[in-house]
Coordinates of C-alpha atoms and ligand atoms in Angstrom, one line a residue:
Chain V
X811 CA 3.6 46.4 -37.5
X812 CA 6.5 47.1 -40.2
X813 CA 5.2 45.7 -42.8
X814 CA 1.5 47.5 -42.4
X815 CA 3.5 50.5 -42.3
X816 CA 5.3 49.4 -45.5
X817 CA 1.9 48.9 -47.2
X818 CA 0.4 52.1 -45.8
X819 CA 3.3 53.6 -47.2
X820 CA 3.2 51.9 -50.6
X821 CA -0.4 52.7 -51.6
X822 CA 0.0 56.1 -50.4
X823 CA 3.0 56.3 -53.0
X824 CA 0.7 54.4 -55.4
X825 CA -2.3 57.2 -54.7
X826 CA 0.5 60.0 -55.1
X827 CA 1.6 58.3 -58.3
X828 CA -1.6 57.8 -59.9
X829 CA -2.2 61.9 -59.7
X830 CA -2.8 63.8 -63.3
X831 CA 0.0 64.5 -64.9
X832 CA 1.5 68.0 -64.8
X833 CA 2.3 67.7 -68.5
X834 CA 1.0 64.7 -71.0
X835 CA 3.4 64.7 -73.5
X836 CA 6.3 64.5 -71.2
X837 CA 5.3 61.8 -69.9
X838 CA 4.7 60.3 -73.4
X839 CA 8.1 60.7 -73.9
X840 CA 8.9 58.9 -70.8
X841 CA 6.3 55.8 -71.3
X842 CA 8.2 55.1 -74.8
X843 CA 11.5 55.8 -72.9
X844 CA 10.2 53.1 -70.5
X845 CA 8.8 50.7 -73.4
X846 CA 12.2 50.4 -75.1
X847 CA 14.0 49.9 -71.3
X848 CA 11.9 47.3 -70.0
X849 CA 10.3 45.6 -73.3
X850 CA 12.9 45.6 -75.9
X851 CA 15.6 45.6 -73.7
X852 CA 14.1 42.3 -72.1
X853 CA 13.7 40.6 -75.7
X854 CA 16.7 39.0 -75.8
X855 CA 16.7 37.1 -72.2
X856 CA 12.9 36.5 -72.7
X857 CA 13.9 34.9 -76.1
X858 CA 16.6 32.7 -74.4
X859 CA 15.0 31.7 -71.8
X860 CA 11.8 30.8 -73.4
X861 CA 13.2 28.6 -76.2
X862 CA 15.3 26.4 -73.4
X863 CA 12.5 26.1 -71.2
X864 CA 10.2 24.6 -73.8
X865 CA 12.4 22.6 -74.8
X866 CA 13.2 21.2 -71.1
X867 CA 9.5 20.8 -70.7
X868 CA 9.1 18.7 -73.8
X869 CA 12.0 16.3 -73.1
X870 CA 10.7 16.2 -69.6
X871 CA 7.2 15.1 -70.3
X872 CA 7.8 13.0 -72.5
X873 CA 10.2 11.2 -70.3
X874 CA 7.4 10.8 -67.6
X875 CA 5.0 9.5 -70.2
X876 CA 7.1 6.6 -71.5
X877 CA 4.3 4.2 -71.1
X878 CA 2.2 2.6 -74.0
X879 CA -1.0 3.4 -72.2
X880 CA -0.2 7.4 -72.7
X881 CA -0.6 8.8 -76.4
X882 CA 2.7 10.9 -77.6
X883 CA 0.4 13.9 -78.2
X884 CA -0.3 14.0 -74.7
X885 CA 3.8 15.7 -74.9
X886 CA 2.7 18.3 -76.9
X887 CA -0.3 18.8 -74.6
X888 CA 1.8 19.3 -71.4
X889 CA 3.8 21.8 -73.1
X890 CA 1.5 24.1 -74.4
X891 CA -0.4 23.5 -70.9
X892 CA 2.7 24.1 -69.0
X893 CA 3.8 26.8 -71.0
X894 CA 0.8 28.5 -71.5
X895 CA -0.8 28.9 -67.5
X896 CA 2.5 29.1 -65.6
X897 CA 6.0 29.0 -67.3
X898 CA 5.5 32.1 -70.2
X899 CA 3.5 34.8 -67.0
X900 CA 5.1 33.4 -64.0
X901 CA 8.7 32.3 -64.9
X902 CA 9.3 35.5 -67.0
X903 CA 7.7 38.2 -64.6
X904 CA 10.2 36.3 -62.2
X905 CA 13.2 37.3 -64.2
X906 CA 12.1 40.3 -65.4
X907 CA 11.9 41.3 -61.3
X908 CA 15.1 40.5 -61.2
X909 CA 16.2 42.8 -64.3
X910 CA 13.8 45.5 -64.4
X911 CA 12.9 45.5 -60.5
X912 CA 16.6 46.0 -59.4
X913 CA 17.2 48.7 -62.3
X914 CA 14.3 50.8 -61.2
X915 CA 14.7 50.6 -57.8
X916 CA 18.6 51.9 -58.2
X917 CA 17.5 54.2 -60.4
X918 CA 15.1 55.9 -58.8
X919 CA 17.4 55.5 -55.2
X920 CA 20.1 57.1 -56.7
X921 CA 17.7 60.2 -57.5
X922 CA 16.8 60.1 -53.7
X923 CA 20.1 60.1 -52.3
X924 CA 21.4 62.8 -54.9
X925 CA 18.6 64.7 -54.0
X926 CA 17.5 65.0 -57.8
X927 CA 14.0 64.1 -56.7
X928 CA 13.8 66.7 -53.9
X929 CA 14.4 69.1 -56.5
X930 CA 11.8 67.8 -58.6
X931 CA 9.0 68.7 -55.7
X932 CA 10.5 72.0 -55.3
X933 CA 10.1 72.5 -58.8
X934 CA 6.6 72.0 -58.3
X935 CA 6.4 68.5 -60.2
X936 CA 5.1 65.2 -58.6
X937 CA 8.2 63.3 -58.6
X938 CA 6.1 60.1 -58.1
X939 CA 4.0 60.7 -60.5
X940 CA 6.5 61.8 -63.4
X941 CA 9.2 58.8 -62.5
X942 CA 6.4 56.2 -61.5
X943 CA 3.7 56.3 -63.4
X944 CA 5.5 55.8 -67.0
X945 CA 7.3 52.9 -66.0
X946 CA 4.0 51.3 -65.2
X947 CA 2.3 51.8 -67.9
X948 CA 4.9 51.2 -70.0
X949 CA 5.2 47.8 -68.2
X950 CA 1.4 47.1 -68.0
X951 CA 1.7 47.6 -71.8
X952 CA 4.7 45.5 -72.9
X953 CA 4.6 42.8 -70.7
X954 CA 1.7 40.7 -72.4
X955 CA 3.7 41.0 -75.6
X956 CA 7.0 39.8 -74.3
X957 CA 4.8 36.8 -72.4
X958 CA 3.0 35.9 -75.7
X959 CA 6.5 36.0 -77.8
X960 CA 7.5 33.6 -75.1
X961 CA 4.6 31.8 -75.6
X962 CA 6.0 31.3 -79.0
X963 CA 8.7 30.5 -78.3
X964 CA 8.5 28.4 -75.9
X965 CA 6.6 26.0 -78.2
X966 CA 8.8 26.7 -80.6
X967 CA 11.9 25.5 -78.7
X968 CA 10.3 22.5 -77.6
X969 CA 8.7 21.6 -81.3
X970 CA 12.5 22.0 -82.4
X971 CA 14.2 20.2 -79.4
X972 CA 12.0 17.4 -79.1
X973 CA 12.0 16.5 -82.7
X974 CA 15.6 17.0 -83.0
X975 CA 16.0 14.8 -79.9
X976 CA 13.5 12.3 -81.2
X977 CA 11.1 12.1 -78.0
X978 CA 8.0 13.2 -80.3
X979 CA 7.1 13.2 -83.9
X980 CA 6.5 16.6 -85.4
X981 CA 2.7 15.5 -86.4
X982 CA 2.7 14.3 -82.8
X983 CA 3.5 17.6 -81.2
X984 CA 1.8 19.7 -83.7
X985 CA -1.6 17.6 -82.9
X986 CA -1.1 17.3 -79.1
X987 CA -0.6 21.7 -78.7
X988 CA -3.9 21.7 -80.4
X989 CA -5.7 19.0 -78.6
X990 CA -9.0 20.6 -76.4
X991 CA -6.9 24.2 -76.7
X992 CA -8.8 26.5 -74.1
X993 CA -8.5 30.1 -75.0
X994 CA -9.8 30.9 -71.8
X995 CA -6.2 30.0 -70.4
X996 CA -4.3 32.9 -72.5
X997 CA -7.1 34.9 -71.4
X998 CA -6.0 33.8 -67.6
X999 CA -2.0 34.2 -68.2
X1000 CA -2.8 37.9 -69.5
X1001 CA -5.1 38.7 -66.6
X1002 CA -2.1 37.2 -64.8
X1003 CA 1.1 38.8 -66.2
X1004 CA -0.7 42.3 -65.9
X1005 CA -1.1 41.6 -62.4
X1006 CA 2.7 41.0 -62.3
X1007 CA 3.4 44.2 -64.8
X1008 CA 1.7 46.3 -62.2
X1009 CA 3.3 44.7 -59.2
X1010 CA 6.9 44.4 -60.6
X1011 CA 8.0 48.5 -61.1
X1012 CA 5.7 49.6 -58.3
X1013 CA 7.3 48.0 -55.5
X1014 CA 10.7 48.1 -57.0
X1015 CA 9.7 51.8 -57.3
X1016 CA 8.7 52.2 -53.8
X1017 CA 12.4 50.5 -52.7
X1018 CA 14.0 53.2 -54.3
X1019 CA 12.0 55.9 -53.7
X1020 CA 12.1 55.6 -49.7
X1021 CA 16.3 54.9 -50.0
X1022 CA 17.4 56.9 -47.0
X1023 CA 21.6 57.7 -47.3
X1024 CA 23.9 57.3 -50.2
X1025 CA 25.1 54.6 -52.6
X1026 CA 25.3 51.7 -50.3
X1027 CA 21.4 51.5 -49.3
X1028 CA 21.0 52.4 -53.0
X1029 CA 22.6 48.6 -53.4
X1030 CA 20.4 47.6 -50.5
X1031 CA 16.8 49.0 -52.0
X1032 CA 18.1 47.4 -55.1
X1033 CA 18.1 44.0 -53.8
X1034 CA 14.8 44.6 -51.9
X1035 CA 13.3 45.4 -54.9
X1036 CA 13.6 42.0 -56.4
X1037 CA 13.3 39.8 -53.0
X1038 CA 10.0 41.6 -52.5
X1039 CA 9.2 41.7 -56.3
X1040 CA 9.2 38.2 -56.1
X1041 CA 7.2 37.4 -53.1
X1042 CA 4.3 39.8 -54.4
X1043 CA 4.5 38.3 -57.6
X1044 CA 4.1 35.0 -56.3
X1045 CA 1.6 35.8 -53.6
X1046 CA -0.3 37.2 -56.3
X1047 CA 0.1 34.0 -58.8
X1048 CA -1.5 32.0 -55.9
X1049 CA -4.4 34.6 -55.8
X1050 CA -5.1 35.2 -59.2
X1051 CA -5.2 31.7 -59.9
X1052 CA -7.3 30.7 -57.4
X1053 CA -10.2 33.5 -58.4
X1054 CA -9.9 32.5 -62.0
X1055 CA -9.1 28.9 -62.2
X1056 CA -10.7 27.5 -58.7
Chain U
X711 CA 9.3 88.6 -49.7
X712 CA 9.5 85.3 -47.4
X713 CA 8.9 85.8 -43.2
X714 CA 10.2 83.4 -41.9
X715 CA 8.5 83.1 -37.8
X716 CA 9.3 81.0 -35.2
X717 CA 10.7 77.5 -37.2
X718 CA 11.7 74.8 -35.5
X719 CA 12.7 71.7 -36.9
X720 CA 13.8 68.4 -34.5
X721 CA 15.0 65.1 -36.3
X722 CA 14.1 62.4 -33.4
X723 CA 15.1 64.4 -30.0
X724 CA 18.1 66.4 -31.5
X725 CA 16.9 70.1 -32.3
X726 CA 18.5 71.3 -35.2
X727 CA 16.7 74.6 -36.2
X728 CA 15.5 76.7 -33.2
X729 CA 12.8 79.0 -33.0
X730 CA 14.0 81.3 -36.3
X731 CA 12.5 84.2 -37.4
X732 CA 13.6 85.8 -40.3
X733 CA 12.6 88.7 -42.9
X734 CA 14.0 87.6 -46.3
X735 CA 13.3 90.9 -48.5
X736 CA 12.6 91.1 -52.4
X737 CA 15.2 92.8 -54.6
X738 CA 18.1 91.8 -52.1
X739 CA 20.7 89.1 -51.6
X740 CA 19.6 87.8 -48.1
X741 CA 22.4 85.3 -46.9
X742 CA 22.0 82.4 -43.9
X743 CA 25.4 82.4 -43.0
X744 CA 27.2 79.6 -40.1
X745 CA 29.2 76.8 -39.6
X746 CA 29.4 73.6 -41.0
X747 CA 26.7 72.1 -39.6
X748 CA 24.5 74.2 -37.9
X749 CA 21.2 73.5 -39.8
X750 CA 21.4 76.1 -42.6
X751 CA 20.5 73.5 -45.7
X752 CA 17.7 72.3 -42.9
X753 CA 16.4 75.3 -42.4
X754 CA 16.2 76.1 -46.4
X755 CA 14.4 73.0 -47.0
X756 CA 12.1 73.9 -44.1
X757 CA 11.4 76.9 -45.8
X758 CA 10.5 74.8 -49.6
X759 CA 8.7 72.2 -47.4
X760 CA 11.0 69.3 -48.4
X761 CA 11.3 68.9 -44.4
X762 CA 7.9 69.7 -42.4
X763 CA 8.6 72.2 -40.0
X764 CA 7.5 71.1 -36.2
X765 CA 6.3 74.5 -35.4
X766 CA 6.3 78.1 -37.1
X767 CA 5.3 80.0 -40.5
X768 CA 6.7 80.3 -43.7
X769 CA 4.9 83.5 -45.7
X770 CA 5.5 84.0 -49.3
X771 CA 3.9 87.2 -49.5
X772 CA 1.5 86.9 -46.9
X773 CA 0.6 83.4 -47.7
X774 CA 1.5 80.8 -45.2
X775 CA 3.2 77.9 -46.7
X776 CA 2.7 75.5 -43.8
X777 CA -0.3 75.0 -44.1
X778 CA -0.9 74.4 -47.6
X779 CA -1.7 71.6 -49.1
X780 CA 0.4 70.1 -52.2
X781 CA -1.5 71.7 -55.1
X782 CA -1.2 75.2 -53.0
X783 CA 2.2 74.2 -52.7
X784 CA 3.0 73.1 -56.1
X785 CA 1.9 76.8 -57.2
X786 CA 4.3 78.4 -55.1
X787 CA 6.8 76.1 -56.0
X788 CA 6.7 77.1 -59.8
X789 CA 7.8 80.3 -58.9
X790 CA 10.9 78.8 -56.6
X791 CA 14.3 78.4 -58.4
X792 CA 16.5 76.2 -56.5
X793 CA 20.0 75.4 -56.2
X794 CA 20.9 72.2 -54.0
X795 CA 24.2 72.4 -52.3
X796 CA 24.9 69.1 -54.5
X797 CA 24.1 70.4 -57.5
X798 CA 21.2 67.7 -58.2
X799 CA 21.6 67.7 -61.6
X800 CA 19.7 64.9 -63.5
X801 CA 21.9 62.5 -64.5
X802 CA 20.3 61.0 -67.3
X803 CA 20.3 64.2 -69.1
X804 CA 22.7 66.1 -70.8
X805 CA 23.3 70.2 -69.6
X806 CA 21.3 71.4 -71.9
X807 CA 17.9 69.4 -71.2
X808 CA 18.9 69.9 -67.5
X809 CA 18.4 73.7 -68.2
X810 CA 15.4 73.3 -70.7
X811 CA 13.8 70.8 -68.1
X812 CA 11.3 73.5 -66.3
X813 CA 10.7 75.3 -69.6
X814 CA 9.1 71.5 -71.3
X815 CA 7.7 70.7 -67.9
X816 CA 5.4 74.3 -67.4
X817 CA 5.3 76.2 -70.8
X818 CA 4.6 75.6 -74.1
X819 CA 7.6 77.1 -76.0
X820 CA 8.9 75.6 -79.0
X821 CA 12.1 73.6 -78.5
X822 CA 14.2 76.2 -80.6
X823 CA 12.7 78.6 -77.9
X824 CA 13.8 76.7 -75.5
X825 CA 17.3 75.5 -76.6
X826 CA 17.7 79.5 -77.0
X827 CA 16.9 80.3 -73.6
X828 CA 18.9 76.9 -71.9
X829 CA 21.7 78.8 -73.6
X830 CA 21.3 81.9 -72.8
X831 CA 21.4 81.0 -69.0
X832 CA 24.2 78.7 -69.6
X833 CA 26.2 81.6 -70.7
X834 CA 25.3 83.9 -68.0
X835 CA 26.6 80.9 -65.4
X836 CA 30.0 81.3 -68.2
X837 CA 29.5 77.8 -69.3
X838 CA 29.0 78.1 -73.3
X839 CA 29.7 74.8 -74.5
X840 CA 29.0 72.6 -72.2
X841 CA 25.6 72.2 -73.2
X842 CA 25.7 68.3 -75.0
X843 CA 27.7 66.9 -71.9
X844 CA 26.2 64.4 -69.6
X845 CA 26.7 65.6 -66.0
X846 CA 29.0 63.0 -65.4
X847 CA 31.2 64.6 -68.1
X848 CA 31.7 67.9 -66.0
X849 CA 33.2 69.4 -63.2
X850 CA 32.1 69.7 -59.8
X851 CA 32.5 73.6 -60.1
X852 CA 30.9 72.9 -63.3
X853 CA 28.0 71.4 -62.3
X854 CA 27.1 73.9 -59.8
X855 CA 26.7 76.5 -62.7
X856 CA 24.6 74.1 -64.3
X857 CA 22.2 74.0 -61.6
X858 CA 21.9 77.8 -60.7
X859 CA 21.2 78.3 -64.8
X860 CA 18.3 75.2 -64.5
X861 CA 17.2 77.3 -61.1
X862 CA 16.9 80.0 -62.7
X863 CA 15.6 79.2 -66.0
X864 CA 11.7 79.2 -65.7
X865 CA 12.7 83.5 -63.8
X866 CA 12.0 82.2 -60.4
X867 CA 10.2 84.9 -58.2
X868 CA 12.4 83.3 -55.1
X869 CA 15.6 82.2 -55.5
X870 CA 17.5 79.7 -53.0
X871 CA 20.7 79.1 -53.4
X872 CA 22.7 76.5 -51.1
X873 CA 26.0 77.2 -51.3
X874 CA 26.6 78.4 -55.3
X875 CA 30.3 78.8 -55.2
X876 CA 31.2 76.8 -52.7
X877 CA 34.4 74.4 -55.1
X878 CA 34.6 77.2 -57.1
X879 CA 37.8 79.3 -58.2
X880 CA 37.9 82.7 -57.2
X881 CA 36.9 84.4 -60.3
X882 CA 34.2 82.0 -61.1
X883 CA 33.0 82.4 -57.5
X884 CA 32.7 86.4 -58.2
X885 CA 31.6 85.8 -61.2
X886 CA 28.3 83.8 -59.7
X887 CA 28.0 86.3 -56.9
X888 CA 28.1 88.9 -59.4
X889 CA 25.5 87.0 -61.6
X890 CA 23.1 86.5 -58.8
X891 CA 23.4 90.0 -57.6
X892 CA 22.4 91.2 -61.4
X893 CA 19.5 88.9 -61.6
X894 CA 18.0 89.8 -58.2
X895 CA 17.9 93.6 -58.9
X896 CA 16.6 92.7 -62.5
X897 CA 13.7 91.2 -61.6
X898 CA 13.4 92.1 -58.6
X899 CA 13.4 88.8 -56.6
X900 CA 13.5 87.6 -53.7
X901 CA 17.1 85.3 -53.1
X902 CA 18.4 83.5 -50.3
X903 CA 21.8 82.1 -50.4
X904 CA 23.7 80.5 -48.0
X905 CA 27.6 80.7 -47.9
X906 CA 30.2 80.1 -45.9
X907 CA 32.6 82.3 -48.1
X908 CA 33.5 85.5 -46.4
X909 CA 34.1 87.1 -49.9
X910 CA 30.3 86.9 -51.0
X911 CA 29.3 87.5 -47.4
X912 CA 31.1 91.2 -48.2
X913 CA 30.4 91.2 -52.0
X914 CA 26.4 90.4 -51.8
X915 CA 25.2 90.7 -47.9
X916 CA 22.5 93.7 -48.1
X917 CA 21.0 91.4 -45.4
X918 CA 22.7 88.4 -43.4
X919 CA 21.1 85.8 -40.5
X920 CA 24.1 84.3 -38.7
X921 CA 23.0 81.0 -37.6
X922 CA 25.1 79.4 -34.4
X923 CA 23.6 76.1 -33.3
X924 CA 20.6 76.1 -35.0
X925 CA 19.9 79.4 -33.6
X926 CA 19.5 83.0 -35.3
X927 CA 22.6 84.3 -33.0
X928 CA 22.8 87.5 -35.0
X929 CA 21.3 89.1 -37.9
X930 CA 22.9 92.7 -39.9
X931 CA 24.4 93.7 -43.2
X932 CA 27.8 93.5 -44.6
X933 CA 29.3 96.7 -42.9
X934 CA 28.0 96.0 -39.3
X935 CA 29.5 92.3 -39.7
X936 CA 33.2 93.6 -39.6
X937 CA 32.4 95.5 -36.5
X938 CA 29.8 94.0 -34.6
X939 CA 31.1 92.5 -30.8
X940 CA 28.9 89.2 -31.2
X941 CA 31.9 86.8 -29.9
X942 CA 30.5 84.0 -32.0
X943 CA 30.2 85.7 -35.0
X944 CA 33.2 87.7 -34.7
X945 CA 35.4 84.2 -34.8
X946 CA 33.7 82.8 -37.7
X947 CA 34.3 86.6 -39.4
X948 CA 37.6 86.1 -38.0
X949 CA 38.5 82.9 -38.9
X950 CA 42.1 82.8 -39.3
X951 CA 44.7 83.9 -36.3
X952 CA 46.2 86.3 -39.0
X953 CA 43.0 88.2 -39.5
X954 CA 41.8 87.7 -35.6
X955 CA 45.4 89.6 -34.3
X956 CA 44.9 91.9 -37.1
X957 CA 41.1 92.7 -35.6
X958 CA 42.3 93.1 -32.0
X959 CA 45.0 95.6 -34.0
X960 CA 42.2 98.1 -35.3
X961 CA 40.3 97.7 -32.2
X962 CA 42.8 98.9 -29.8
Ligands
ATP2377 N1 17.3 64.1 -42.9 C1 18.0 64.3 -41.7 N2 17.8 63.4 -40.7 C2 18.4 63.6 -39.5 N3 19.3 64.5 -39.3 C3 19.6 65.4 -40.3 C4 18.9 65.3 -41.6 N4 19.4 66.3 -42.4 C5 20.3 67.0 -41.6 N5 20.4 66.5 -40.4 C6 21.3 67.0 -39.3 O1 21.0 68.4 -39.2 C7 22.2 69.0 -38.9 C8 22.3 70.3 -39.8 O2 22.5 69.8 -41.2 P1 22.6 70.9 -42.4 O3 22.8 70.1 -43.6 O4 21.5 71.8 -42.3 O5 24.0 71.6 -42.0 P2 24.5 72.9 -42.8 O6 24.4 74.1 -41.9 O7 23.9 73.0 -44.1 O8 26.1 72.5 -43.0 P3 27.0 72.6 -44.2 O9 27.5 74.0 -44.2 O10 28.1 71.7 -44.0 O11 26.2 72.3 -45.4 C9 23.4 68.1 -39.1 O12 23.9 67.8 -37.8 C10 22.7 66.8 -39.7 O13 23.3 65.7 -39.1
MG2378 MG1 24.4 72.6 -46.1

């Protein structure tokens, strides 16, 4: 019963959200606002965590491939494969609920409780709409870049580490990442991360914008935001997949 | 002119506005006066449908807020300025762009405009320079004056003001009386201010609803309140035991 009323709630917030805008170029504003929050100000993690992560996977595989039956390519195949369908849109749209999800959502509860959206509506402005609907479209927008540059990256970081580490030969890794290259699995891992870029502010949107009280459910919404973040995401991951890979 | 008729207002099974009815009229201060307590902010955001009302009418000018729907509503609302009793500044703007906020969001000034007019109303609140401040930066008295110069910015037609001097100093409190006195004869407007502060209640009360429990328990003007018999109202009037012995005094 709650949770129907939660997603009752949540799409009637989404239907309230999606509303034309009283005023276009404020909102411009606020989408490049929301661009530099969530996309540049997620570089630097995205960047970290990308370049370790390909380089785990590489060391990895090519620690379960130590037989002479398996080519070494097949290391540079498992990355890129690894990398490119679930690690760069999954694994990042994971921490990036935890970073961007729990910002918005105390953001926007800390308007509720203050009352600042209240005067919003009496100012005659959709306070969904104007606080909302930016940081979505700013996320829809940026995410597929910040999951390509960890794309990069993350072959980057395991080209680097497993040379460095001597578990694949630089021709070997080079060849195996191109090996029977599907572009049709990019094309998945964008359908997917825009999934997620939709997913991730609206629901940590609708945490904050219900917060009922004062700074302590504020903290609460917060951490809702990214526990339920998290679960979409990944119910969604299952779906997605299964329409487009099965 | 707002009518207020027969509002009632329950959160769950606790009744906290009851059945008011209430004439606010244009071109004069019209105060909700009361304890701590007694459903005035309620009964204010009943009024600007932030709470639905259970039963009754709201007419702004004849037209029945109620039962609008929220483009109806939004129109009326553009012509609302209002103060919250927290100020409800936005915090991620500075003072200025607080003030400016209505005049980007509904007209199409240029920003010089604009920035001219933020400062304009900040001086009228007597706050010159504190336009580049983040709200955060300023005062709680401060802040207040911030929010009655965003309210009334964009020249609201209605003007509802939830406590404005309420952690103010005397003279600024005056001073904001005074300020929305001037602007509701200027423009001829209709305002609503609630206030617990005896000195605006005699400064500014051409017209005053004392609220007791959620109730309209008395409703008059500035010289009847001194003298009217309503027990109730007469001990809020008469607040301290100086002023009450000095009441029983005249009256005998
Ligand atoms: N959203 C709400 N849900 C439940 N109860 C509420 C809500 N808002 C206010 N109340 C209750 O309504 C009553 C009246 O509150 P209100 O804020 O109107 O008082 P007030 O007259 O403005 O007092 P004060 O002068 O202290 O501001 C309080 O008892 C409060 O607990
Ligand atoms: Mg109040």
């Amino acid at each position: 019963m709650k949770l129907l009323f939660h997603i009752g709630r949540y799409f009637m917030l989404m239907h309230r959200t999606l509303r034309r805008p009283e005023k276009w170029s404020i909102y411009r504003r606020q989408i490049f606002r929301e661009i530099d929050v969530i996309g540049i100000g997620s570089l630097g993690i995205v960047a970290i965590i990308s370049v370790f992560m390909g380089a785990v996977i590489t060391i990895q595989s090519a620690f379960g491939f130590e037989s002479p039956w398996i080519p070494l390519y097949a290391v540079g195949v498992a990355t890129r494969d690894s990398i490119i369908l679930e690690f760069s849109p999954t694994i990042v749209s994971l921490i990036l609920a935890g970073k961007v999800g729990s910002s918005i959502a105390s953001e926007i509860g800390n308007m509720r409780v203050s009352e600042q959206i209240d005067a919003l509506e009496v100012m005659g402005i959709n306070s969904a709409g104007y606080l909302i609907l930016p940081k979505i479209i700013a996320s829809v927008f940026i995410l597929p870049f910040l999951v390509i540059i960890s794309m990069f990256l993350g072959h980057f970081g395991g080209y680097v580490f497993g040379v460095v580490t001597g578990v694949v030969t630089s021709y070997e890794f080079v060849y195996g990442i191109q090996y029977e290259f599907h572009p049709f699995n990019v094309y998945y891992a964008l359908v997917k991360i825009a999934c997620f870029a939709f997913i991730i502010p609206s629901v940590s949107a609708y945490q904050g914008y219900y917060t009922k009280g004062g700074s302590l459910e504020v903290g609460a919404a917060s951490i809702r935001a990214v526990v339920y973040s998290i679960i979409v995401v990944l119910l969604f991951n299952f779906i997605v997949t299964q329409l487009l890979l099965a | 002119m707002i009518e207020v008729k027969n509002v009632s207002k329950s959160f769950g099974d606790r009744p906290i506005v009851k059945d008011f009815s209430f004439v606010f009229e244009r071109g004069k201060a019209n105060l909700i006066i009361g304890e701590s307590g007694t459903g005035k902010s309620v009964l204010t955001k009943c009024m600007v449908g932030l709470v639905e009302v259970d039963r009754g009418e709201v007419l702004y000018d004849g037209q029945d807020f109620v039962k609008m729907n929220y483009e109806q509503r939004k129109l009326i609302r553009k012509e609302i300025g209002m103060l919250f009793q927290g100020g409800a500044l936005f915090d991620s703007m500075t003072v200025e762009e607080n003030v400016m906020f209505p005049l980007s969001m509904f007209t199409e000034m240029p920003e010089s405009e604009k920035r001219d007019r933020a400062h304009f109303c900040l001086k009228r609140v007597n706050l010159p320079n504190a336009a580049k401040l983040y709200p955060a930066e300023i005062s709680g008295g401060m802040k207040k004056r911030v929010a009655i110069a965003r309210a009334i910015s964009l020249q609201p037609k209605y003007l509802f003001c939830d406590e404005p001097n309420s952690g103010l100093d005397p003279r600024t409190s005056i001073l904001i009386d005074e300020l929305i006195m001037e602007i509701t004869l200027e423009y001829q407007i209709t305002t609503v201010v609630i206030t617990h502060d005896m000195n605006s209640v005699l400064e500014i009360g051409d017209k005053i609803a004392f609220l007791h429990n959620g109730e309209k328990w008395w409703e008059g003007n500035r010289k009847e309140i001194l003298t009217s018999d309503n027990k109730e109202l007469s001990d809020f009037v008469y607040a301290t035991k100086f002023l009450r012995e000095f009441r029983d005094r005249l009256r005998t």
